[in-house]
Amino acid sequence: MAADSEPESDVFEITDFTTASEWERFISKIEEVLNDWKLIGTFSGKPLEKGIYTSGVWEEKSDEISFADFKFSVTHHYLVQESSDKDGKEELVEDALPLPMQDLLCMNNDFPPRAHCLVRWYGLREFVVIAPAANSDAVLSESKCNLLLSSISIGLGNTGCQVPLFVQIHHKWRRMYVGECQGPGVRTDFEMVHLRKVPNQYTHLSGLLDIFKSKIGCPLTPLPPVSIAIRLTYVLQDWLQYFWPQQPPDIDALVGGEVGGLEFGKLPFGACEDPISELHLATTWPHLTEGIIVDNDVYSDLDPIQAPQWSVRVRKADNPQCLLGDFLTEFFKLCRRKESTDEILGRSAFEEDGKETADISHALSKLTEPAPVPIHKLSVTNMVHSAKKKIRKHRGVDESPLNNEVLNAILLFLFPDAADKLTDGSETRPTSSAGSNPPPESEEYNLFSQFKSAPSDSLTYKLALCLCMINFYHGGVKGVVHLWQEFVLEMRYRWENNYLIPGLASGPPDLRCCLLHQKLQMLNCCIERKKARDEGKKANITDRSPGGSSGDTGKAADHSGGDYQKETDKEKEVGKSWESWSDSEEEFFECLSDTEDLKGNGQENGKKGGSKEGGKEFTNFKPEGRLHQHGKLTLLHPGEPLYIPVTQEPAPMTEDLLEEQSEVLAKLGTSAEGAHLRARMQSACLLSDMESFKAANPGCCLEDFVRWYSPRDYIEEEVVDEKGNVVIKGELSARMKIPSNMWVEAWETAKPVPARRQKRLFDDTREAEKVLHYFAVQKPADLARHLLPCVIHAAVLKVKEEETLEDISSVKKIIKQIISHSSKILRFPNPEDKKLEEIIAQIMSVEAIIARARSLKAKFGIEKCEQEEEKEDLQRFVNCLLEQPEVSVVGAGRGPAGSIIHKLFVNAQRVATMTPLDEELKRSGSADERRLISGAVADFPPPAGREVILRTTVPRPAPYSKPLPQLSVAGEQARWAPAASVSVLTVPSFDRGCFSICGCEMEPQEPFSSDT
Amino acid sequence: MDEDVLTTLKILIIGESGVGKSSLLLRFTDDTFDPELAATIGVDFKVKTISVDGNKAKLAIWDTAGQERFRTLTPSYYRGAQGVILVYDVTRRETFLKLDNWLNELETYCTRNDIVKMLVGNKIDKENREVDRNEGLKFARKHSMLFIEASAKTCDGVQCAFEELVEKIIQTPGLWESENQNRGVKLSNKEEGYGGAGCGGYCSML
Ligand SMILES: Nc1nc2c(ncn2[C@@H]2O[C@H](COP(=O)(O)OP(=O)(O)OP(=O)(O)O)[C@@H](O)[C@H]2O)c(=O)[nH]1
Ligand SMILES: [Mg+2]
């Protein structure tokens, strides 16, 4: 049976399709889509609330259908409504007009700020548009248009769909539509007229009313009243009274530590051009009735000042040039440079380092020469720059990328200790520029660990900012290379002459910071140790009779002792454990064992006794290198107090060294031997500590050491001895007792040698040279990548600081996002360029928003406003302008914002009329405009846009429509809406109008092709 | 590199001295318990490949010394770790009380904020328990960690602890994917390799 019926139905369908024409098929597809989307039937809906078209959510649904092989897209646009019950109570709405026709008459959503043009023109909450699928396609011929129009008409009729259906005709950009809406016995035709030349009567209300009435052709007299809504839009482009204040800083002016008003260590901020380009003022008369006002070609009551409603929107400049953004972008470009330093500057400035460093006359030493002149002058005139001299020599050109003044100012900024020496040297000035840095421990200060940059008061951070500025203003990459070379020379100078590097936290490299910062800290550790050693040597020489063994130590740096006394003192306070060996006996720190014998204070005996080793031998040499007594413990055997020894600090490490080390350790593999070797390689520190301990505690044993060093490995138990007393018995833990374990082994080899005479655990000379070499081989791109986190960090702080002045909530949110985004990206090694670019773009967008806020604030004179309340209102108004498409002006032309806007227009007008008037007159053809600018200067320019909505309800029987009684009452409305939207505002006259006449059989007076 | 290994994960074991870190690791890698294990000096290192949900993962596990004196070095091993096992000894309350310090250190030095953390209460085979299971649980919840009690001696919970941790890491794709990516870049990056173990740096100066 099934087999029988199936072919039958197939045949039926096939037959249906073969006999159908393309046109019929097209119509059935339209019907299918309307069915699929469930648009059939009667909808009831609440009257539209005021403003719902802006505040509500609009959605759309699309499908594709074709007419022969021409593809159309069908789109349903609709306002999302809470409950759109369909077919609810059909009887109740039976004689009511279809919803779209009711919407035509509803005035609650006239002139929505942001809506589909059909919504704007016809006030519809829902409609379907059929348009050519390809953007370039167009329905041009009149016959095709008519064919489409009849298709939708039939489709609507067949389905009973009450949703208005439109067809887009002509080129898409012209936004021409024709459409139809059908209800039981009623029909609305939507038509449009596009006029290239606007006839005079279209330019004023009375002319429009005449046309409207004649088109309605209403048989009744007198005509029912026509309700009118008018909106005139004025554009302000010249902010004449207000000059955009921010100019790119003048780079050539150098004012004490500042270049062109830009302080070192600060990033610039703000737009260089006005980020707000236009202001559009819409003046609206929402409810006028015919006869109340006069607006004809000689006179108009439509004075914008008197309009009951004002609303404003601003047009933002697309990509305003902003300083911070430019700085960041330019710096980021450095990361992509391929050249090496040498390629940029010519032959290496470093090749002769070894020979020449001794002669390098240095900024510091020059500055430290006593001189009565103020610092700036001194720095400008006296400093000589070796790197520059060298560069000059090599290139044979008498100019270097950075000029002396700028370079000196920057060096002084980076190394303020040089200047401190000059003033009086008593107090170290905080190295940061005053007040600009967040206090330590604050969330902002600790941003560096999220960004893996460097603290905002550190040398690294300041260097990053200086390089950023030089890159932008002073010779680009060449300037960057030049400053970097100077910087590296300074580092070498400080290393060789034992001057600590300022602006770095003391202690081992901070692994939370960028590698470059860690390297600088590492260098400082080296300098600190070398300096302590050298000073120890010197102290030793002066202590003893001159000529002793000073021959060996002759290479001590010969700087005058007084200059850096302060630092020495400070350092002694910081590193307590250093104290004991940094003063008197320091020279032995690095000496070979044979020179130890030179030291004549009776240790030889002790050494000989102790050198026999073994854990438990009782020796009586003089204890050495004690730090302090342990609180409670006494030695197990002699019963003497246990002393904690002075120990060597473990070697400081930067993350790359650590990486290397862990690779080496990992390579040893996982075998027992590998593990043993690994432990051995890491036991240097243990051995050193054991030796120090032995030296400080003559006669000690491993148990003593373990009790101090690893208390958990000494197990004490209460036991009852033979006499019945409870005594505490202790012993090493099982794991310590394993024969020949690493701890026992080390203990047996350890000699009683105090830390100061041990072999250094940390080879500062080697490490310092490694760091300096690393610096020297950095290409500009490497440098930029090292420092980019600092620059981003600084930019974020800058944006944050600027935001607090404006207090814009949306910006706060974006800044939070930027921070969390960056902290994810910057903490990884080698972040992707694309992600970095994203961060920079985010920062730039925030800068633009803030710049816009400032521009508006200045334009509305918020700072000048004296009344507190008014000021707040204005502030709120400006914030709304930034975030909403259109903002209504409280009090219209008479409110505080309104009167400011009025003034802005008046001023612009005043200036505009100073230009020859004839030209203006020639251009403006319409009487309307002539009227507005003739005679006394008008406050406002001719309106750039004019929208008029005329509504009326009249009965319109039609001779050949269905003879249904409802037909006698037809909703009728004409809407003349200038499509003069933002994009055509610059054209002084209307280039387009559209007319919709709805109701039965309104014949189009002007066919839509009238302009072609 | 093994072809079928999905990823190499870096895992770290930290905690006070003597809580049984090395013993747990030995139990996991070699399935033995050695009461004669020496106190760790510096860091030790073991490798094991395991498969979780059909994915093979190579674990590079760094066992650190809990001993105070070695701690200055160990934070450097936090770098780049995707998972960390924080161990305390259920029979020694003070090792539990020190957990906060360890978390602080972890926070400071570990390079990623999404590192997976597991808390292990070890030595549950012993009689004289001082830390209740619930206390451990509470601590773990407070700090969003995985939690398990274990015994390196009896094998309880050990395998499970490592597997759970790895599973969790693999479930956090950003965690291991980006690490692998970056590692790939890093190998080709010359600047990082300067002054390698072979050459002392100074000698290559000029
Ligand atoms: N009863 C028992 N003892 C254990 C357990 N785990 C470890 N131990 C013992 O506890 C002591 C310390 O163990 P280790 O593994 O060396 O401890 P660790 O945490 O590595 O110590 P450090 O290397 O110093 O940081 C050893 O004697 C082990 O035998 C366990 O689960 N049960
Ligand atoms: Mg261990």
Coordinates of N, CA, C and O in Angstrom, one line a residue, chain A residues 693-794:
Chain A
F693 N 81.4 25.7 60.6 CA 80.9 25.3 61.9 C 82.1 24.7 62.8 O 82.2 25.0 63.9
K694 N 82.9 23.9 62.1 CA 84.0 23.3 62.8 C 85.0 24.4 63.3 O 85.5 24.3 64.4
A695 N 85.2 25.4 62.5 CA 86.1 26.5 62.9 C 85.6 27.2 64.1 O 86.3 27.7 65.0
A696 N 84.2 27.4 64.1 CA 83.6 28.2 65.2 C 83.4 27.4 66.5 O 83.3 27.9 67.6
N697 N 83.4 26.0 66.3 CA 83.2 25.2 67.5 C 84.2 24.1 67.6 O 84.0 22.9 67.2
P698 N 85.4 24.4 68.1 CA 86.5 23.4 68.3 C 85.9 22.2 69.1 O 85.2 22.4 70.1
G699 N 86.3 21.0 68.6 CA 85.9 19.8 69.3 C 84.5 19.4 69.0 O 84.0 18.5 69.7
C700 N 83.8 19.9 68.1 CA 82.4 19.5 67.8 C 82.4 18.2 67.0 O 83.4 17.7 66.5
C701 N 81.2 17.7 67.0 CA 81.0 16.4 66.2 C 79.8 16.6 65.3 O 79.0 17.6 65.4
L702 N 79.5 15.6 64.4 CA 78.5 15.7 63.4 C 77.1 15.9 64.1 O 76.2 16.7 63.7
E703 N 76.9 15.2 65.3 CA 75.7 15.4 66.0 C 75.4 16.9 66.3 O 74.3 17.4 66.2
D704 N 76.5 17.6 66.8 CA 76.3 19.0 67.1 C 75.9 19.8 65.8 O 74.9 20.6 65.9
F705 N 76.5 19.5 64.7 CA 76.2 20.2 63.5 C 74.8 19.9 63.1 O 74.0 20.8 62.7
V706 N 74.4 18.6 63.2 CA 73.0 18.3 62.8 C 72.0 18.9 63.7 O 70.9 19.4 63.2
R707 N 72.3 19.1 65.0 CA 71.3 19.7 65.8 C 71.1 21.1 65.5 O 70.0 21.7 65.6
W708 N 72.1 21.8 64.9 CA 71.9 23.2 64.5 C 71.3 23.2 63.1 O 70.3 23.9 62.8
Y709 N 71.8 22.3 62.3 CA 71.5 22.4 60.8 C 70.3 21.8 60.4 O 69.5 22.2 59.5
S710 N 70.0 20.6 61.0 CA 68.8 19.9 60.6 C 68.2 19.2 61.8 O 68.3 18.0 62.0
P711 N 67.7 20.0 62.7 CA 67.3 19.5 64.0 C 66.4 18.2 64.0 O 66.5 17.4 64.9
R712 N 65.6 18.1 62.9 CA 64.8 16.9 62.9 C 65.5 15.6 62.7 O 65.0 14.5 62.9
D713 N 66.8 15.7 62.3 CA 67.5 14.5 62.2 C 68.3 14.2 63.4 O 69.2 13.3 63.4
Y714 N 68.0 14.8 64.5 CA 68.6 14.4 65.8 C 67.4 14.1 66.7 O 66.6 14.9 67.1
I715 N 67.3 12.8 67.0 CA 66.1 12.3 67.7 C 66.4 12.1 69.2 O 67.4 11.4 69.6
E716 N 65.7 12.8 70.0 CA 65.9 12.7 71.5 C 64.8 11.9 72.1 O 63.6 12.0 71.7
E717 N 65.2 11.0 73.0 CA 64.2 10.2 73.7 C 64.5 10.2 75.2 O 65.6 10.3 75.6
E718 N 63.4 10.1 75.9 CA 63.6 10.0 77.4 C 63.8 8.5 77.7 O 63.0 7.7 77.3
V719 N 64.9 8.2 78.3 CA 65.1 6.8 78.7 C 65.4 6.8 80.2 O 65.9 7.8 80.8
V720 N 65.2 5.7 80.8 CA 65.5 5.5 82.2 C 66.8 4.8 82.3 O 67.0 3.7 81.7
D721 N 67.8 5.4 83.0 CA 69.1 4.7 83.0 C 69.2 3.7 84.2 O 68.2 3.5 84.9
E722 N 70.4 3.2 84.3 CA 70.5 2.1 85.3 C 70.1 2.5 86.7 O 69.5 1.8 87.5
K723 N 70.3 3.8 87.0 CA 70.0 4.3 88.4 C 68.6 4.7 88.5 O 68.1 5.1 89.6
G724 N 67.8 4.5 87.5 CA 66.4 4.8 87.6 C 66.0 6.3 87.3 O 64.9 6.7 87.4
N725 N 67.0 7.1 86.9 CA 66.7 8.5 86.5 C 66.3 8.5 85.1 O 66.7 7.8 84.2
V726 N 65.4 9.5 84.9 CA 65.0 9.8 83.5 C 66.0 10.7 82.9 O 66.3 11.8 83.4
V727 N 66.6 10.2 81.8 CA 67.6 11.1 81.1 C 67.2 11.2 79.7 O 66.5 10.3 79.2
I728 N 67.6 12.2 79.1 CA 67.3 12.4 77.6 C 68.5 11.9 76.8 O 69.6 12.3 77.0
K729 N 68.2 10.9 76.0 CA 69.2 10.4 75.2 C 68.9 10.7 73.7 O 67.8 10.6 73.3
G730 N 69.9 11.2 73.1 CA 69.7 11.6 71.7 C 70.6 10.9 70.7 O 71.7 10.4 71.1
E731 N 70.1 10.7 69.5 CA 71.0 10.1 68.5 C 70.6 10.6 67.1 O 69.5 11.2 66.9
L732 N 71.5 10.4 66.2 CA 71.2 10.8 64.8 C 70.0 10.0 64.2 O 69.9 8.8 64.6
S733 N 69.3 10.6 63.4 CA 68.2 9.8 62.7 C 68.8 8.7 61.9 O 69.9 8.7 61.5
A734 N 67.9 7.8 61.6 CA 68.4 6.6 60.8 C 69.1 7.0 59.6 O 70.1 6.5 59.2
R735 N 68.5 8.0 58.9 CA 69.0 8.3 57.5 C 70.4 9.0 57.6 O 71.1 9.0 56.7
M736 N 70.6 9.6 58.8 CA 72.0 10.3 59.0 C 73.0 9.2 59.4 O 74.2 9.5 59.3
K737 N 72.5 8.1 59.9 CA 73.5 7.1 60.4 C 73.9 6.2 59.3 O 74.8 5.4 59.5
I738 N 73.3 6.3 58.1 CA 73.7 5.3 57.1 C 75.2 5.5 56.8 O 75.6 6.7 56.6
P739 N 75.9 4.5 56.8 CA 77.4 4.6 56.7 C 77.7 5.3 55.3 O 77.0 5.0 54.3
S740 N 78.6 6.1 55.3 CA 79.1 6.8 54.1 C 78.0 7.5 53.3 O 78.1 7.5 52.1
N741 N 77.0 8.0 54.0 CA 76.1 8.9 53.3 C 76.7 10.2 53.1 O 77.7 10.6 53.7
M742 N 76.1 11.0 52.2 CA 76.8 12.3 51.8 C 77.1 13.2 53.0 O 78.1 13.8 53.0
W743 N 76.3 13.1 54.0 CA 76.5 14.0 55.1 C 77.7 13.6 55.9 O 78.6 14.4 56.3
V744 N 77.8 12.3 56.2 CA 79.0 11.8 56.9 C 80.2 12.0 56.1 O 81.2 12.5 56.6
E745 N 80.1 11.7 54.8 CA 81.3 11.9 53.9 C 81.8 13.4 54.0 O 83.0 13.6 54.2
A746 N 80.8 14.3 53.9 CA 81.2 15.7 53.9 C 81.8 16.1 55.2 O 82.8 16.8 55.3
W747 N 81.2 15.6 56.3 CA 81.7 16.0 57.6 C 83.1 15.5 57.7 O 84.0 16.2 58.3
E748 N 83.4 14.3 57.2 CA 84.8 13.8 57.3 C 85.8 14.6 56.5 O 87.0 14.7 57.0
T749 N 85.4 15.1 55.4 CA 86.4 15.9 54.6 C 86.5 17.3 55.1 O 87.4 18.0 54.8
A750 N 85.5 17.8 55.8 CA 85.5 19.2 56.2 C 86.6 19.6 57.2 O 86.8 18.9 58.2
K751 N 87.4 20.6 56.8 CA 88.4 21.1 57.7 C 87.9 22.3 58.5 O 87.0 23.0 58.0
P752 N 88.4 22.6 59.7 CA 87.9 23.8 60.4 C 88.4 25.0 59.8 O 89.5 25.5 60.1
V753 N 87.7 25.6 58.8 CA 88.2 26.8 58.1 C 87.0 27.8 58.2 O 85.9 27.5 57.7
P754 N 87.3 29.0 58.7 CA 86.2 30.0 58.7 C 85.9 30.4 57.3 O 86.7 30.4 56.4
A755 N 84.6 30.9 57.2 CA 84.1 31.3 55.9 C 85.1 32.2 55.1 O 85.3 32.1 53.9
R756 N 85.7 33.1 55.9 CA 86.5 34.2 55.2 C 87.7 33.6 54.5 O 88.3 34.2 53.7
R757 N 88.1 32.4 55.0 CA 89.3 31.8 54.3 C 89.0 30.7 53.4 O 89.9 30.1 52.9
Q758 N 87.7 30.4 53.3 CA 87.4 29.4 52.3 C 87.4 29.8 50.9 O 87.4 31.0 50.6
K759 N 87.5 28.9 50.0 CA 87.3 29.2 48.6 C 85.9 29.8 48.4 O 85.0 29.3 49.0
R760 N 85.9 30.8 47.6 CA 84.6 31.5 47.3 C 83.6 30.5 46.7 O 84.0 29.8 45.8
L761 N 82.4 30.5 47.2 CA 81.4 29.7 46.6 C 80.9 30.4 45.3 O 80.4 29.8 44.4
F762 N 81.1 31.7 45.3 CA 80.6 32.5 44.2 C 81.8 33.3 43.6 O 82.4 34.1 44.2
D763 N 82.0 33.0 42.3 CA 83.1 33.7 41.6 C 82.6 35.0 41.1 O 82.1 35.0 39.9
D764 N 82.7 36.0 41.8 CA 82.1 37.3 41.4 C 82.7 37.9 40.1 O 82.1 38.4 39.3
T765 N 84.0 37.7 40.0 CA 84.7 38.2 38.8 C 84.1 37.6 37.6 O 83.8 38.2 36.6
R766 N 84.0 36.3 37.6 CA 83.6 35.5 36.4 C 82.1 35.9 36.1 O 81.7 36.2 35.0
E767 N 81.3 36.0 37.2 CA 79.9 36.3 37.0 C 79.7 37.7 36.4 O 78.9 37.9 35.6
A768 N 80.5 38.6 37.0 CA 80.3 40.0 36.5 C 80.7 40.1 35.1 O 80.0 40.8 34.3
E769 N 81.8 39.5 34.7 CA 82.2 39.5 33.3 C 81.1 38.9 32.4 O 80.9 39.3 31.3
K770 N 80.5 37.8 32.9 CA 79.5 37.2 32.1 C 78.3 38.2 31.9 O 77.8 38.3 30.8
V771 N 78.0 38.8 32.9 CA 76.9 39.8 32.8 C 77.2 40.9 31.8 O 76.5 41.3 30.9
L772 N 78.4 41.5 32.0 CA 78.8 42.6 31.1 C 78.9 42.1 29.7 O 78.5 42.9 28.8
H773 N 79.4 40.9 29.5 CA 79.4 40.5 28.1 C 78.0 40.3 27.5 O 77.7 40.7 26.4
Y774 N 77.1 39.8 28.4 CA 75.7 39.6 27.9 C 75.2 40.9 27.5 O 74.5 41.1 26.5
F775 N 75.4 42.0 28.3 CA 74.9 43.3 28.0 C 75.5 43.7 26.7 O 74.7 44.3 25.8
A776 N 76.8 43.5 26.5 CA 77.4 44.1 25.3 C 76.9 43.4 24.0 O 76.9 44.1 23.0
V777 N 76.4 42.2 24.1 CA 75.9 41.6 22.8 C 74.4 41.7 22.6 O 73.9 41.2 21.6
Q778 N 73.8 42.5 23.4 CA 72.3 42.6 23.2 C 72.1 43.5 22.0 O 72.6 44.6 21.9
K779 N 71.3 43.0 21.1 CA 70.9 43.8 19.9 C 69.7 44.7 20.4 O 69.1 44.4 21.4
P780 N 69.5 45.8 19.6 CA 68.4 46.7 20.0 C 67.1 45.9 20.2 O 66.3 46.2 21.1
A781 N 66.8 44.9 19.3 CA 65.6 44.2 19.4 C 65.5 43.4 20.7 O 64.5 43.3 21.4
D782 N 66.7 42.8 21.1 CA 66.7 42.0 22.4 C 66.4 42.9 23.5 O 65.6 42.6 24.4
L783 N 67.0 44.1 23.5 CA 66.9 45.0 24.6 C 65.4 45.4 24.7 O 64.8 45.5 25.8
A784 N 64.8 45.7 23.5 CA 63.4 46.1 23.5 C 62.5 45.0 24.1 O 61.6 45.3 24.9
R785 N 62.8 43.8 23.8 CA 62.0 42.7 24.3 C 62.2 42.5 25.8 O 61.3 42.2 26.5
H786 N 63.4 42.7 26.2 CA 63.7 42.6 27.7 C 62.8 43.6 28.4 O 62.3 43.4 29.5
L787 N 62.8 44.8 27.8 CA 62.2 45.9 28.5 C 60.7 46.2 28.2 O 60.1 47.0 28.9
L788 N 60.2 45.5 27.3 CA 58.8 45.8 26.9 C 57.8 45.6 28.1 O 56.9 46.4 28.3
P789 N 58.0 44.6 28.9 CA 57.1 44.4 30.1 C 57.2 45.7 31.0 O 56.1 46.1 31.5
C790 N 58.4 46.3 31.1 CA 58.4 47.5 31.9 C 57.7 48.6 31.3 O 57.0 49.4 31.9
V791 N 57.8 48.7 29.9 CA 57.1 49.8 29.2 C 55.6 49.6 29.3 O 54.8 50.6 29.6
I792 N 55.1 48.4 29.2 CA 53.7 48.1 29.3 C 53.2 48.4 30.7 O 52.2 49.0 30.9
H793 N 54.0 48.0 31.7 CA 53.7 48.2 33.1 C 53.6 49.8 33.3 O 52.6 50.2 33.9
A794 N 54.5 50.5 32.8 CA 54.5 52.0 32.9 C 53.2 52.6 32.3 O 52.6 53.5 32.8

